[in-house]
């Protein structure tokens, strides 16, 4: 499945008539539509010089958590750790920010530009424990492609 999605991601980032924001919105929409256990897909980015993340484009229900301090929740922890964070069961996490009662699991993969962790892709799933290493490799690919247009 992910091998089929990769050329579609490349097609979006290479679309000259799309703005960067439009490209990122299209990527969120594509992932949320095509991967049945990706129920919410969004990009967070470091908010200027502040030690906080700010929500960028997303697909799925609007969230109240448009600003997340570094260290808080899964997203805030990835902002500091620079490592993928796969959460098979969100209820087992102490440092977790709930966006919807339906969410069972989450994956956050940092986005690097010139070696700097500048943001992340965050995916919430209503399915328990759905993520594998294939998701990690695929989302790393997505972030690399996005980094090229930032
Ligand atoms: N659950 C995240 C917050 C962001 S929402 O999932 C959209 C966290 O714990 O950081």
mmCIF file of C-alpha atoms in Angstrom, residues 32-99:
data_model
loop_
_atom_site.group_PDB
_atom_site.id
_atom_site.type_symbol
_atom_site.label_atom_id
_atom_site.label_comp_id
_atom_site.label_asym_id
_atom_site.label_seq_id
_atom_site.Cartn_x
_atom_site.Cartn_y
_atom_site.Cartn_z
ATOM 1 C CA UNK A 32 -6.291 10.299 5.779
ATOM 2 C CA UNK A 33 -8.347 9.046 2.817
ATOM 3 C CA UNK A 34 -6.118 6.191 1.650
ATOM 4 C CA UNK A 35 -4.911 4.620 4.895
ATOM 5 C CA UNK A 36 -7.998 3.362 6.686
ATOM 6 C CA UNK A 37 -6.451 3.525 10.166
ATOM 7 C CA UNK A 38 -5.138 7.097 9.697
ATOM 8 C CA UNK A 39 -8.083 8.989 11.187
ATOM 9 C CA UNK A 40 -6.390 12.327 11.859
ATOM 10 C CA UNK A 41 -3.272 13.496 10.008
ATOM 11 C CA UNK A 42 -1.527 16.782 10.712
ATOM 12 C CA UNK A 43 1.772 18.647 10.630
ATOM 13 C CA UNK A 44 3.059 20.594 13.617
ATOM 14 C CA UNK A 45 6.019 23.002 13.347
ATOM 15 C CA UNK A 46 8.231 24.831 15.792
ATOM 16 C CA UNK A 47 6.592 28.194 16.389
ATOM 17 C CA UNK A 48 9.348 30.671 15.572
ATOM 18 C CA UNK A 49 11.829 30.972 18.417
ATOM 19 C CA UNK A 50 9.366 29.687 21.016
ATOM 20 C CA UNK A 51 9.748 26.269 22.605
ATOM 21 C CA UNK A 52 6.344 25.210 21.344
ATOM 22 C CA UNK A 53 4.726 23.545 18.354
ATOM 23 C CA UNK A 54 2.055 25.136 16.209
ATOM 24 C CA UNK A 55 -0.447 23.169 14.138
ATOM 25 C CA UNK A 56 -0.150 23.550 10.368
ATOM 26 C CA UNK A 57 -2.252 21.712 7.826
ATOM 27 C CA UNK A 58 -4.347 18.755 8.949
ATOM 28 C CA UNK A 59 -7.110 16.415 7.809
ATOM 29 C CA UNK A 60 -9.727 15.181 10.256
ATOM 30 C CA UNK A 61 -11.654 16.779 13.078
ATOM 31 C CA UNK A 62 -10.436 20.220 14.209
ATOM 32 C CA UNK A 63 -8.454 20.052 17.461
ATOM 33 C CA UNK A 64 -8.178 22.527 20.351
ATOM 34 C CA UNK A 65 -4.473 21.674 20.589
ATOM 35 C CA UNK A 66 -3.129 24.077 18.001
ATOM 36 C CA UNK A 67 -0.213 25.039 20.283
ATOM 37 C CA UNK A 68 1.729 22.353 22.183
ATOM 38 C CA UNK A 69 4.655 23.267 24.495
ATOM 39 C CA UNK A 70 7.881 21.297 24.047
ATOM 40 C CA UNK A 71 7.865 18.317 26.408
ATOM 41 C CA UNK A 72 4.062 18.083 26.610
ATOM 42 C CA UNK A 73 2.175 15.186 25.092
ATOM 43 C CA UNK A 74 3.535 12.809 22.490
ATOM 44 C CA UNK A 75 4.160 15.678 20.079
ATOM 45 C CA UNK A 76 6.015 17.819 22.598
ATOM 46 C CA UNK A 77 8.209 14.869 23.576
ATOM 47 C CA UNK A 78 9.185 14.242 19.933
ATOM 48 C CA UNK A 79 10.105 17.923 19.583
ATOM 49 C CA UNK A 80 12.795 17.237 22.213
ATOM 50 C CA UNK A 81 13.781 13.611 21.506
ATOM 51 C CA UNK A 82 14.184 13.895 17.698
ATOM 52 C CA UNK A 83 12.935 10.309 17.490
ATOM 53 C CA UNK A 84 9.875 8.560 16.158
ATOM 54 C CA UNK A 85 7.280 7.870 18.839
ATOM 55 C CA UNK A 86 4.872 4.996 18.229
ATOM 56 C CA UNK A 87 2.069 4.684 20.768
ATOM 57 C CA UNK A 88 0.089 1.439 20.412
ATOM 58 C CA UNK A 89 -2.263 2.379 23.277
ATOM 59 C CA UNK A 90 -2.665 6.041 24.186
ATOM 60 C CA UNK A 91 -4.334 5.163 27.499
ATOM 61 C CA UNK A 92 -1.068 3.628 28.692
ATOM 62 C CA UNK A 93 0.735 7.003 28.312
ATOM 63 C CA UNK A 94 1.012 9.441 31.226
ATOM 64 C CA UNK A 95 2.287 12.342 29.135
ATOM 65 C CA UNK A 96 -0.424 12.380 26.509
ATOM 66 C CA UNK A 97 -2.765 15.122 25.254
ATOM 67 C CA UNK A 98 -6.145 13.692 24.251
ATOM 68 C CA UNK A 99 -7.701 15.246 21.163
#
